[in-house]
C-alpha cells in the first residue's frame, strides 16, 4: 500500500464500532458511519452523508461460469453524493454513482454500473441490477425489483413490490437484454410486473397487479393481466 | 451520559462477539444475543428473548426532504416482550412494541410506530411500514410487504410475497394514506396484491395472485385480477 | 471444547476483520472470508470458496409454539462445495448441502434441509424454505421465493420475484404440505405465482405474472390469471 492509497477522512466524521475503511477511501466532512460498516477500497463519500450499521459499500462483483463478468478493475469507484442517507444492511457495488440527497432504505442492494439522480428514494429491500439509469426525484418503494438495462426517468413513482424483467427468452437466447423504459412522471402500482423492453409513457399509470406485456402510451392508464387501457371514467375509485 | 443511562443487564445473559449495547438499554434475564448485534439506546428487552447475529434493534428513522419525519425524540423506545425470537440481519425501529412470544424471521425489517400482538409470526424478509397494528397469533409469511396505516386483526394468515399499498394516487396527492384492513381470521394467498384502504372481511379468503380492488365480505372467497367472488362449489381444488 | 472441536483451516485462507469461527468448522484451501462473517459450529467449507461480508453460515433453526421444529442436533452440518461464491449478508442454515460452483447472491437466505446442485445460481434476496431440492445448473433470479417441500429439476430457470406456496388451506389444515414441482428445463417468468403442489412440465413456459392453479404439461406455455395454455402462434412477441 503506497501513500496515495491511505484513506482521506474529513472533519467531524463520526464512526461506530468496528468500522472497516479500506485503502483509497475518501470521506467528506460531517459524515456519520454506523457500527460494523464496511467501506471497500476507493469509495468516495460526499459531505453530510449518513451511513447505517452493517453496510457494505463499494463491493466488487463476483460471478460464476455462466456469467462473463467485467473485471473489477474496469469499474470506477462507488461515488456517493453530498447529503445521501443510507440505511442498515445495504449493499452497494463498485461502479455506482449516487447523486446528492438520495435516500436508500435498509436492506436495499444496488449492483455495479448504476446511476441514481438527485433526491431519489430507493426503498427498503429494493434490488437494482447492473447498468440501469435512475433519474432525479424518482421514488422506488419497498421491495421493488429493478432489473438491468432499465431507464427510469425523472419523477417516476414505482409502488411497492413491483417486478421488472429484461430477458424475453428466460435464459435461453444469445441476444441483448433490455429492461423496461419508464418515462417521466409515470406511476406504477404495487406488485405490477413489467415485461422486457416495454416502454411506459410519460405520466402513464400502471394499475396495481397489472402485467404489462406491451408499450403504454403517454398518459394512458392500464390494468389487468395482461394489462389493457381503461377509459378515464372507468378508473377505479 | 449520566448514571441513569447505563445499560441494565439481567442474569444469565449471553452475548456474541462485538455486541454493541448503547446507553439506556434494559435487558431481562436469560436473554441470548448474537454476534455483532447492535442494540440502540433505550431499547427494552424482556426475559428469555433470543436475538440473532448482526441485527439492529431500536433504529431511529431518517428521512429526506420529500418526507416530513417525526423527530426521533418523540418515539418511545423499542419494547420487546418476553420470549420473542428474532432472526439474523433483522432491523427494528424505535417506537415499536412487540408482545410476548413473537417470532421474527431473518432479514425482516419493521419501521417505527408498529405494534405486534403476542405469538404472531413475522416471516423472513418481511417488511412492515410505520403506524401499522398487527394482532395476536397472526402469521405473515416470507417476503410479504405490509404497508403503513394497516390494521391486521387476530389470527389473520398472510401467505408469502403478498403486497399491500396505501396510496391511491401514487405519490401525487395531498391526502391521508390508508392501508388495507384485514379482519379476524381472514386468509390471503401468496402474491396477492391489496389496494389502498380495502377491507378484507372476517374469515374471508383471497386467492393466490388475486388483485383486490374492492372490499371483500366476511367469509367470501375472491380470486383473479381484478379479484371477484367465487361460489364455494367452484373453489379450486 | 475437546480437541476434535477445534476448527481446521486450510492453507492460503484469507479472512476479514472480526470473523467468527465457531468450534468444529473445517475450511479448505484458498478460501476467502469477508469482514464480520459468522461461521457457526461444524460448518464444512470446500476449496476456493468465496464468502462475502457479514454472512451467517450454519445457523440453527429457532421456532415458536406454533411450529414443531426438529431439534437442531439432528441436522447435519452445513456443507459448502468447492468453488462456491456467497454474497454479503447471506444467511444459510445448518442442514444445507451446496454443491460445487454454486453462486448465492447478497441478502439471500436458505433454510435447513435444502440441497442445491452444482453450478446453480441463487439470486440476490432469494429466500428458500426447508426441505426443498434444487438441481444442477438451475437459475433462480433475484427476490424469488422458493417454498418448502419443492423439487426444482436441472436447468430450470425462475425469473425474478416469483412466488410459490405449499399450503392449500393457508394455515387451517392438518395435512402434508406440498410445494410445486418444476421439471427439467422449465422456465418461469417474473412475478409468476405457483400454487401448492402444481407440477410444471419439462421445458414448459410460465408467462410473467401468471397465476398457476393447475399442472402445466411438458412444453406447454401458460399465461394469465388463472394461467391458461396459449398456442405457439399466439405467443407474445
XYZ file of C-alpha atoms in Angstrom:
711
model
C 0.000 0.000 0.000
C 1.591 3.263 -1.078
C 0.937 6.659 0.436
C -1.696 7.557 -2.132
C -3.809 4.649 -1.003
C -4.273 5.908 2.530
C -7.864 6.861 3.319
C -8.655 10.565 3.461
C -11.167 11.418 6.156
C -12.793 14.852 6.554
C -13.559 16.761 9.691
C -16.397 15.996 12.065
C -16.722 12.393 10.893
C -18.279 10.008 13.429
C -17.820 6.251 13.227
C -19.412 3.376 15.090
C -17.642 0.362 16.491
C -15.510 -1.793 14.209
C -15.892 0.234 11.011
C -13.667 -1.055 8.198
C -12.184 1.591 5.911
C -10.201 0.017 3.092
C -7.367 1.767 1.232
C -8.099 4.640 -1.097
C -11.401 5.665 0.530
C -12.251 9.377 0.663
C -14.795 10.616 3.222
C -16.140 14.187 3.304
C -16.895 16.393 6.272
C -19.775 15.785 8.656
C -20.284 12.161 7.675
C -21.662 9.612 10.154
C -20.968 5.896 9.739
C -22.724 3.140 11.686
C -21.330 0.157 13.552
C -19.507 -2.534 11.581
C -19.902 -0.710 8.284
C -17.523 -1.987 5.604
C -16.295 0.686 3.175
C -14.431 -1.011 0.334
C -11.435 0.414 -1.433
C -11.578 3.701 -3.383
C -15.158 4.563 -2.348
C -15.790 8.324 -2.388
C -18.288 9.671 0.140
C -19.561 13.276 -0.006
C -20.308 15.763 2.738
C -23.000 15.148 5.307
C -23.644 11.562 4.222
C -25.334 9.324 6.806
C -24.459 5.625 6.635
C -26.263 2.981 8.698
C -24.964 -0.021 10.593
C -23.625 -3.155 8.928
C -23.499 -1.833 5.348
C -21.168 -2.903 2.558
C -20.211 -0.055 0.218
C -18.091 -0.438 -2.906
C -18.354 -4.210 -3.274
C -16.641 -5.826 -6.260
C -18.868 -8.065 -8.406
C -18.268 -11.801 -8.337
C -19.524 -14.230 -10.963
C -19.618 -17.850 -11.959
C -19.039 -19.759 -15.141
C -22.460 -18.884 -16.513
C -21.801 -15.201 -16.372
C -18.977 -13.333 -18.039
C -18.357 -10.527 -15.584
C -16.285 -7.490 -16.387
C -13.048 -7.453 -14.429
C -13.491 -5.344 -11.324
C -10.568 -3.116 -12.163
C -12.523 -1.628 -15.031
C -15.202 -0.334 -12.686
C -14.952 3.171 -11.354
C -15.147 3.605 -7.603
C -18.514 3.956 -5.893
C -19.326 7.663 -5.604
C -21.858 8.855 -3.017
C -23.043 12.468 -3.285
C -23.488 15.030 -0.540
C -26.340 14.522 1.868
C -27.136 10.938 0.856
C -28.705 8.758 3.566
C -28.075 5.012 3.545
C -29.916 2.547 5.795
C -28.704 -0.526 7.645
C -27.595 -3.738 5.871
C -27.392 -2.003 2.495
C -25.041 -3.416 -0.175
C -23.839 -1.107 -2.958
C -21.332 -2.196 -5.586
C -18.330 -0.506 -7.081
C -19.178 1.354 -10.272
C -22.290 3.095 -8.885
C -22.869 6.869 -8.935
C -25.353 8.229 -6.398
C -26.173 11.912 -6.634
C -26.918 14.240 -3.776
C -29.724 13.818 -1.269
C -30.675 10.304 -2.333
C -32.284 8.118 0.347
C -31.550 4.364 0.328
C -33.581 2.188 2.684
C -32.457 -0.700 4.871
C -31.556 -3.991 3.186
C -31.504 -2.476 -0.310
C -28.859 -3.643 -2.754
C -27.539 -1.943 -5.851
C -25.297 -3.630 -8.415
C -22.490 -2.125 -10.485
C -22.803 0.415 -13.335
C -25.932 2.076 -11.938
C -26.577 5.820 -11.736
C -29.151 7.364 -9.383
C -30.194 11.015 -9.779
C -30.538 13.552 -7.056
C -33.206 13.392 -4.344
C -34.438 9.976 -5.456
C -35.664 7.366 -2.972
C -34.646 3.710 -3.168
C -36.905 1.961 -0.683
C -36.129 -0.743 1.832
C -35.214 -4.126 0.372
C -35.217 -2.783 -3.187
C -32.815 -4.583 -5.515
C -31.299 -2.823 -8.531
C -29.444 -4.766 -11.214
C -26.450 -3.547 -13.257
C -26.428 -0.922 -15.987
C -29.666 0.830 -15.027
C -30.121 4.591 -15.020
C -32.490 6.180 -12.488
C -33.371 9.875 -12.815
C -33.950 12.673 -10.338
C -36.703 12.722 -7.718
C -37.699 9.139 -8.537
C -39.457 7.093 -5.858
C -38.991 3.321 -5.831
C -40.961 1.876 -2.968
C -40.166 -1.009 -0.664
C -39.188 -4.394 -2.081
C -39.461 -3.478 -5.750
C -37.144 -5.156 -8.192
C -35.364 -3.077 -10.839
C -33.757 -5.225 -13.492
C -30.657 -4.417 -15.521
C -30.574 -2.218 -18.608
C -33.539 -0.129 -17.485
C -34.103 3.576 -17.852
C -36.259 5.285 -15.212
C -36.778 8.952 -15.985
C -37.286 11.859 -13.595
C -40.118 11.845 -11.085
C -41.275 8.335 -11.824
C -43.168 6.665 -8.969
C -42.865 2.888 -8.551
C -45.045 1.360 -5.855
C -44.011 -1.468 -3.553
C -43.206 -4.979 -4.770
C -43.098 -4.164 -8.476
C -41.211 -6.540 -10.721
C -39.402 -5.963 -13.983
C -37.561 -8.240 -16.393
C -35.108 -7.933 -19.215
C -34.866 -11.395 -20.704
C -37.575 -12.330 -23.193
C -36.276 -15.835 -23.662
C -35.639 -16.537 -19.973
C -32.054 -17.604 -20.148
C -32.362 -19.445 -23.473
C -31.213 -16.892 -26.035
C -27.993 -15.289 -27.115
C -29.101 -11.697 -27.605
C -29.124 -8.321 -25.941
C -31.094 -7.931 -22.717
C -33.376 -4.916 -22.485
C -35.238 -3.860 -19.375
C -38.352 -1.633 -19.388
C -38.113 2.085 -20.073
C -40.265 4.204 -17.763
C -40.799 7.741 -18.968
C -41.067 10.939 -16.971
C -43.645 11.036 -14.189
C -45.161 7.647 -14.971
C -46.627 5.817 -11.981
C -46.581 2.067 -11.381
C -48.929 0.409 -8.868
C -47.899 -2.154 -6.301
C -46.987 -5.638 -7.459
C -47.183 -4.725 -11.140
C -44.974 -6.791 -13.477
C -43.294 -5.195 -16.479
C -42.049 -7.421 -19.297
C -38.725 -6.998 -21.066
C -38.317 -3.865 -23.112
C -41.796 -2.382 -22.605
C -41.986 1.403 -22.708
C -44.216 3.119 -20.144
C -45.126 6.563 -21.483
C -44.915 9.915 -19.738
C -47.423 10.333 -16.941
C -48.880 6.915 -17.723
C -50.411 4.890 -14.889
C -49.994 1.131 -14.447
C -52.539 -0.323 -12.023
C -51.656 -2.473 -9.063
C -51.035 -6.065 -10.069
C -51.057 -5.286 -13.798
C -48.913 -7.448 -16.091
C -47.611 -5.129 -18.786
C -46.801 -7.004 -21.996
C -46.945 -4.078 -24.460
C -45.953 -0.438 -24.509
C -48.200 2.018 -22.660
C -48.879 5.380 -24.325
C -48.274 8.710 -22.637
C -50.927 9.489 -20.021
C -52.624 6.138 -20.603
C -53.857 4.030 -17.687
C -53.634 0.238 -17.920
C -54.859 -2.503 -15.581
C -55.244 -6.278 -15.545
C -53.404 -9.386 -16.718
C -52.488 -8.804 -19.464
C -52.730 -5.064 -18.916
C -55.255 -3.190 -21.083
C -56.130 0.505 -21.283
C -59.114 1.820 -19.356
C -61.092 4.978 -20.026
C -60.806 7.751 -17.504
C -64.429 7.409 -16.404
C -63.900 3.743 -15.611
C -60.990 4.466 -13.358
C -61.102 2.603 -10.128
C -62.261 4.688 -7.251
C -24.044 10.126 29.907
C -25.468 10.165 33.401
C -25.864 7.217 35.710
C -29.455 6.554 34.634
C -28.298 5.956 31.098
C -26.137 2.954 31.934
C -27.462 -0.272 30.465
C -29.170 -2.666 32.875
C -28.460 -6.292 32.062
C -30.224 -9.235 33.747
C -28.781 -12.510 34.893
C -27.827 -15.374 32.602
C -27.485 -13.138 29.542
C -25.197 -14.487 26.818
C -23.674 -12.259 24.160
C -21.745 -12.983 20.993
C -18.649 -11.215 19.800
C -18.664 -7.460 19.374
C -22.213 -6.781 20.570
C -22.978 -3.058 20.846
C -25.206 -2.031 23.754
C -25.971 1.673 23.637
C -26.901 3.745 26.702
C -30.240 3.260 28.410
C -30.796 -0.308 27.202
C -32.534 -2.742 29.577
C -32.094 -6.496 29.051
C -34.049 -9.130 31.001
C -32.859 -12.448 32.383
C -31.984 -15.423 30.200
C -31.555 -13.408 27.006
C -29.171 -14.537 24.259
C -27.722 -12.039 21.778
C -25.843 -12.972 18.599
C -22.562 -11.741 17.214
C -22.261 -8.098 16.170
C -25.804 -7.277 17.223
C -26.401 -3.548 17.612
C -28.866 -2.609 20.362
C -29.652 1.096 20.094
C -30.313 3.379 23.011
C -33.233 2.844 25.398
C -34.337 -0.483 23.882
C -36.145 -2.686 26.410
C -35.744 -6.450 26.002
C -37.864 -8.917 28.012
C -36.965 -12.229 29.609
C -35.853 -15.192 27.545
C -35.587 -13.236 24.306
C -33.368 -14.772 21.602
C -31.652 -12.324 19.257
C -29.755 -13.402 16.144
C -26.469 -12.248 14.689
C -25.976 -8.875 13.012
C -29.311 -7.314 13.985
C -30.102 -3.643 14.502
C -32.683 -3.035 17.221
C -34.103 0.377 18.117
C -33.022 2.253 14.984
C -34.033 5.904 14.676
C -35.839 6.834 11.462
C -34.043 9.008 8.938
C -35.762 10.940 6.162
C -35.180 13.242 3.252
C -36.710 16.438 2.024
C -39.653 14.639 0.470
C -40.747 13.151 3.747
C -41.598 15.045 6.887
C -40.424 12.642 9.567
C -41.356 12.957 13.193
C -38.378 13.867 15.321
C -36.898 10.734 16.802
C -37.154 12.012 20.330
C -40.931 11.724 20.177
C -40.730 7.980 19.611
C -40.947 5.659 22.570
C -38.169 3.092 22.927
C -38.432 -0.250 21.158
C -40.029 -2.737 23.569
C -39.550 -6.479 23.017
C -41.719 -8.826 25.077
C -40.722 -11.981 26.918
C -39.847 -14.994 24.816
C -39.601 -13.180 21.492
C -37.247 -14.740 18.922
C -35.508 -12.504 16.391
C -33.534 -13.822 13.414
C -30.293 -12.658 11.845
C -29.952 -9.337 9.961
C -33.260 -8.039 11.305
C -33.811 -4.267 11.567
C -36.430 -2.960 14.003
C -37.001 0.733 14.611
C -37.539 2.725 17.747
C -41.226 3.174 18.553
C -42.181 -0.486 18.000
C -43.964 -2.646 20.590
C -43.568 -6.414 20.201
C -45.592 -8.585 22.544
C -44.532 -11.890 24.020
C -43.589 -14.979 22.033
C -43.481 -13.255 18.657
C -41.175 -14.819 16.059
C -39.379 -12.526 13.596
C -37.511 -14.163 10.719
C -34.117 -13.330 9.257
C -33.771 -10.167 7.181
C -37.152 -8.785 8.266
C -37.482 -5.071 8.908
C -40.080 -3.213 10.939
C -40.461 0.564 10.920
C -41.482 2.863 13.757
C -44.919 3.124 15.417
C -45.838 -0.518 14.817
C -47.447 -2.872 17.346
C -47.313 -6.670 17.036
C -49.531 -8.869 19.209
C -48.500 -11.942 21.092
C -47.432 -15.186 19.404
C -47.521 -13.668 15.922
C -45.034 -14.661 13.228
C -43.305 -12.124 11.013
C -41.600 -14.194 8.321
C -38.164 -13.879 6.795
C -37.591 -10.791 4.677
C -40.990 -9.327 5.588
C -41.083 -5.524 5.593
C -43.542 -3.628 7.782
C -44.107 0.101 7.323
C -44.906 2.651 10.058
C -48.139 3.011 12.009
C -49.489 -0.474 11.389
C -51.167 -2.607 14.047
C -50.817 -6.399 13.903
C -52.936 -8.569 16.219
C -52.298 -11.762 18.142
C -51.443 -15.108 16.554
C -51.122 -13.536 13.113
C -48.924 -15.264 10.525
C -47.217 -13.145 7.882
C -45.202 -15.411 5.642
C -41.856 -14.866 3.974
C -41.225 -11.754 1.887
C -44.666 -10.200 2.293
C -44.933 -6.442 2.329
C -47.100 -4.748 4.958
C -47.668 -1.098 4.174
C -48.248 1.708 6.667
C -51.553 2.527 8.316
C -52.797 -1.046 8.131
C -54.824 -2.998 10.653
C -54.327 -6.772 10.747
C -56.633 -8.436 13.248
C -56.072 -11.580 15.295
C -55.306 -14.899 13.622
C -55.031 -13.497 10.123
C -52.901 -15.593 7.764
C -50.938 -13.820 5.024
C -49.120 -16.082 2.580
C -45.695 -15.407 1.102
C -44.943 -12.464 -1.196
C -48.181 -10.591 -0.617
C -48.228 -6.902 -1.381
C -50.272 -4.068 0.061
C -50.498 -0.363 -0.666
C -51.796 2.748 0.992
C -51.509 5.462 -1.611
C -54.343 5.666 -4.132
C -52.736 8.466 -6.077
C -49.213 7.045 -6.061
C -47.327 9.971 -4.680
C -49.420 12.637 -6.438
C -51.958 13.662 -3.824
C -52.046 15.578 -0.587
C -54.352 13.404 1.476
C -54.391 10.764 4.154
C -52.832 7.397 3.366
C -54.857 4.333 4.297
C -53.597 0.773 4.090
C -55.856 -2.290 3.884
C -57.779 -3.541 6.909
C -57.717 -7.314 7.303
C -60.345 -8.657 9.684
C -60.095 -11.563 12.086
C -59.045 -14.931 10.665
C -59.018 -13.800 7.038
C -56.529 -15.627 4.822
C -54.539 -14.141 1.951
C -52.893 -16.328 -0.706
C -49.361 -15.941 -1.971
C -48.506 -12.982 -4.162
C -51.926 -11.370 -3.718
C -51.999 -7.579 -4.040
C -54.315 -5.481 -1.862
C -55.141 -1.937 -2.934
C -55.254 1.052 -0.601
C -57.969 1.009 2.009
C -59.686 -2.240 1.020
C -61.346 -4.136 3.850
C -60.956 -7.932 3.898
C -63.799 -9.380 5.961
C -63.630 -11.918 8.784
C -62.660 -15.380 7.640
C -62.598 -14.203 4.035
C -60.181 -15.890 1.619
C -58.147 -14.073 -1.037
C -56.740 -16.438 -3.659
C -53.108 -16.573 -4.662
C -52.233 -13.838 -7.118
C -55.557 -12.016 -6.675
C -55.582 -8.233 -7.110
C -58.100 -6.930 -4.596
C -59.581 -3.589 -5.684
C -62.779 -3.639 -3.595
C -63.819 -4.731 -0.132
C -64.301 -8.460 0.451
C -67.278 -9.543 2.583
C -66.986 -11.766 5.629
C -66.358 -15.404 4.685
C -66.251 -14.531 0.991
C -63.610 -16.043 -1.312
C -62.206 -13.914 -4.141
C -59.765 -14.755 -6.942
C -58.417 -13.190 -10.127
C -57.324 -9.811 -11.464
C -59.362 -7.867 -10.542
C -60.491 -10.172 -7.747
C -64.101 -11.422 -7.948
C -66.110 -13.671 -5.619
C -66.376 -17.373 -6.377
C -69.034 -19.798 -5.178
C -67.988 -22.498 -2.776
C -68.585 -25.273 -5.294
C -66.280 -23.593 -7.791
C -63.463 -23.424 -5.324
C -60.180 -24.505 -6.748
C -59.233 -27.997 -5.802
C -14.435 -27.947 23.975
C -12.351 -31.006 23.239
C -9.532 -31.257 20.739
C -11.757 -32.603 17.991
C -13.827 -29.456 18.104
C -11.018 -27.136 17.149
C -11.506 -25.526 13.740
C -9.378 -26.891 10.897
C -8.275 -24.200 8.482
C -6.554 -24.880 5.159
C -3.692 -23.056 3.538
C -3.956 -19.709 1.811
C -7.152 -18.751 3.642
C -7.809 -15.011 3.920
C -10.147 -13.543 6.498
C -11.551 -10.061 7.001
C -11.839 -8.222 10.263
C -13.664 -9.815 13.178
C -14.541 -13.129 11.532
C -16.132 -15.583 13.974
C -15.194 -19.238 13.508
C -17.095 -21.468 15.915
C -15.854 -24.891 17.072
C -15.784 -27.811 14.671
C -15.582 -25.723 11.498
C -13.485 -27.066 8.605
C -12.231 -24.648 5.939
C -10.484 -25.783 2.732
C -7.540 -24.232 0.938
C -7.731 -20.925 -0.932
C -10.899 -19.733 0.784
C -11.615 -16.037 1.289
C -13.955 -14.838 4.042
C -15.294 -11.294 4.355
C -15.442 -8.954 7.315
C -17.579 -9.911 10.302
C -18.634 -13.206 8.772
C -20.066 -15.632 11.318
C -19.323 -19.308 10.630
C -21.355 -21.431 13.025
C -20.206 -24.697 14.515
C -19.361 -27.742 12.376
C -19.758 -25.944 9.020
C -17.644 -27.535 6.273
C -16.317 -25.219 3.570
C -14.663 -26.556 0.402
C -11.676 -25.327 -1.560
C -11.662 -21.961 -3.272
C -14.922 -20.800 -1.702
C -15.516 -17.040 -1.613
C -17.608 -15.740 1.270
C -18.831 -12.141 1.493
C -19.004 -9.734 4.382
C -21.469 -10.049 7.248
C -22.781 -13.524 6.414
C -24.170 -16.113 8.822
C -23.376 -19.694 7.800
C -24.624 -22.780 9.610
C -27.411 -21.140 11.622
C -29.539 -23.374 13.831
C -33.292 -23.090 13.294
C -35.386 -21.471 16.001
C -39.137 -21.872 16.334
C -42.118 -20.870 18.375
C -45.072 -22.668 19.861
C -46.886 -22.781 16.536
C -44.132 -24.722 14.854
C -42.759 -28.055 15.936
C -39.143 -27.745 14.904
C -36.766 -30.661 14.724
C -34.084 -30.426 17.362
C -31.017 -28.826 15.875
C -28.772 -31.692 16.860
C -30.482 -33.887 14.289
C -29.369 -31.623 11.465
C -26.175 -32.383 9.633
C -23.643 -29.577 9.372
C -23.849 -27.079 6.534
C -21.640 -28.319 3.693
C -20.390 -25.867 1.054
C -18.766 -27.345 -2.057
C -15.598 -26.264 -3.816
C -15.689 -23.013 -5.715
C -18.984 -21.754 -4.262
C -19.388 -17.965 -4.130
C -21.541 -16.429 -1.392
C -22.542 -12.752 -1.312
C -22.822 -10.305 1.557
C -25.496 -10.575 4.282
C -26.398 -14.133 3.288
C -27.927 -16.461 5.899
C -27.645 -20.237 5.386
C -28.877 -22.743 7.939
C -27.377 -25.913 9.281
C -28.535 -28.987 7.365
C -27.954 -27.497 3.889
C -25.813 -29.128 1.188
C -24.462 -26.828 -1.510
C -22.604 -28.461 -4.370
C -19.654 -27.053 -6.230
C -19.609 -23.773 -8.146
C -22.955 -22.532 -6.852
C -23.403 -18.752 -6.736
C -25.503 -17.250 -3.928
C -26.344 -13.549 -4.161
C -26.336 -10.900 -1.456
C -29.093 -10.986 1.140
C -30.274 -14.467 0.154
C -31.375 -16.857 2.863
C -31.635 -20.632 2.788
C -33.321 -22.694 5.479
C -32.394 -26.143 6.771
C -32.676 -29.478 4.906
C -32.133 -27.953 1.456
C -29.875 -29.339 -1.283
C -28.559 -27.237 -4.171
C -26.922 -28.875 -7.186
C -23.738 -27.843 -8.879
C -23.348 -24.592 -10.805
C -26.784 -23.313 -9.807
C -27.458 -19.637 -9.147
C -29.474 -18.437 -6.168
C -30.068 -14.741 -6.829
C -29.892 -11.788 -4.515
C -32.562 -11.660 -1.827
C -33.919 -15.088 -2.774
C -35.461 -16.993 0.139
C -35.537 -20.791 0.177
C -37.644 -22.694 2.709
C -36.795 -26.052 4.317
C -36.808 -29.469 2.658
C -36.529 -28.286 -0.936
C -34.291 -29.904 -3.537
C -32.747 -27.766 -6.279
C -30.961 -29.447 -9.186
C -27.870 -28.625 -11.210
C -27.448 -25.520 -13.352
C -30.687 -24.031 -12.062
C -31.113 -20.260 -12.145
C -33.323 -18.603 -9.536
C -33.339 -14.894 -10.137
C -33.397 -12.007 -7.705
C -36.029 -11.879 -4.966
C -37.848 -15.075 -5.876
C -39.421 -17.089 -3.116
C -38.950 -20.863 -3.036
C -41.278 -22.538 -0.571
C -40.625 -25.738 1.352
C -41.101 -29.250 0.003
C -40.397 -28.206 -3.582
C -38.487 -30.058 -6.259
C -36.697 -27.974 -8.887
C -35.044 -30.131 -11.515
C -31.903 -29.459 -13.543
C -31.596 -26.361 -15.717
C -34.841 -24.794 -14.587
C -34.975 -21.009 -14.994
C -37.011 -18.984 -12.495
C -37.274 -15.271 -13.229
C -37.210 -12.524 -10.630
C -39.871 -12.093 -7.952
C -41.603 -15.424 -8.491
C -43.685 -16.791 -5.663
C -44.551 -20.331 -4.688
C -46.700 -21.840 -1.955
C -47.177 -25.159 -0.269
C -50.219 -24.744 1.925
C -53.568 -25.174 0.209
C -55.534 -24.355 3.326
C -53.413 -21.398 4.396
C -52.609 -22.435 7.906
C -56.010 -24.029 8.619
C -55.429 -27.709 7.904
C -53.641 -30.616 9.493
C -52.140 -32.278 6.452
C -48.955 -32.603 4.486
C -47.574 -29.506 2.798
C -46.508 -29.862 -0.820
C -44.720 -27.203 -2.824
C -44.682 -27.057 -6.628
C -42.607 -29.487 -8.675
C -40.762 -27.855 -11.558
C -39.467 -30.293 -14.155
C -36.282 -30.150 -16.161
C -35.625 -27.006 -18.192
C -38.980 -25.380 -17.440
C -38.932 -21.593 -17.412
C -40.954 -19.329 -15.124
C -41.497 -15.635 -15.924
C -41.082 -12.796 -13.468
C -43.632 -12.380 -10.714
C -45.439 -15.617 -11.551
C -47.240 -17.319 -8.650
C -47.347 -21.105 -8.367
C -49.991 -22.719 -6.164
C -49.337 -25.628 -3.810
C -48.426 -28.898 -5.447
C -48.697 -27.845 -9.090
C -46.405 -29.673 -11.495
C -44.694 -27.626 -14.194
C -43.715 -29.965 -17.027
C -40.373 -30.302 -18.772
C -39.478 -27.321 -20.928
C -42.822 -25.703 -20.100
C -43.025 -21.915 -20.017
C -44.986 -19.919 -17.436
C -45.540 -16.312 -18.510
C -44.672 -13.312 -16.394
C -47.349 -12.609 -13.805
C -49.178 -15.885 -14.435
C -51.039 -17.488 -11.525
C -50.654 -21.223 -11.976
C -53.509 -23.148 -10.335
C -53.230 -26.419 -12.281
C -50.468 -28.611 -13.654
C -48.739 -27.480 -16.841
C -47.922 -30.122 -19.457
C -44.457 -30.665 -20.876
C -43.501 -27.933 -23.364
C -46.771 -26.093 -22.766
C -46.849 -22.311 -22.390
C -49.339 -20.753 -19.970
C -50.180 -17.132 -19.226
C -52.770 -15.121 -17.284
C -54.687 -15.260 -14.023
C -55.614 -18.055 -13.734
C -52.969 -19.333 -16.123
C -54.244 -20.937 -19.343
C -52.372 -22.536 -22.258
C -51.673 -20.487 -25.362
C -50.944 -21.700 -28.869
C -47.473 -21.110 -30.212
C -48.696 -18.658 -32.831
C -50.338 -16.530 -30.165
C -47.174 -16.265 -28.183
C -46.405 -12.797 -27.028
C -43.772 -11.110 -29.097
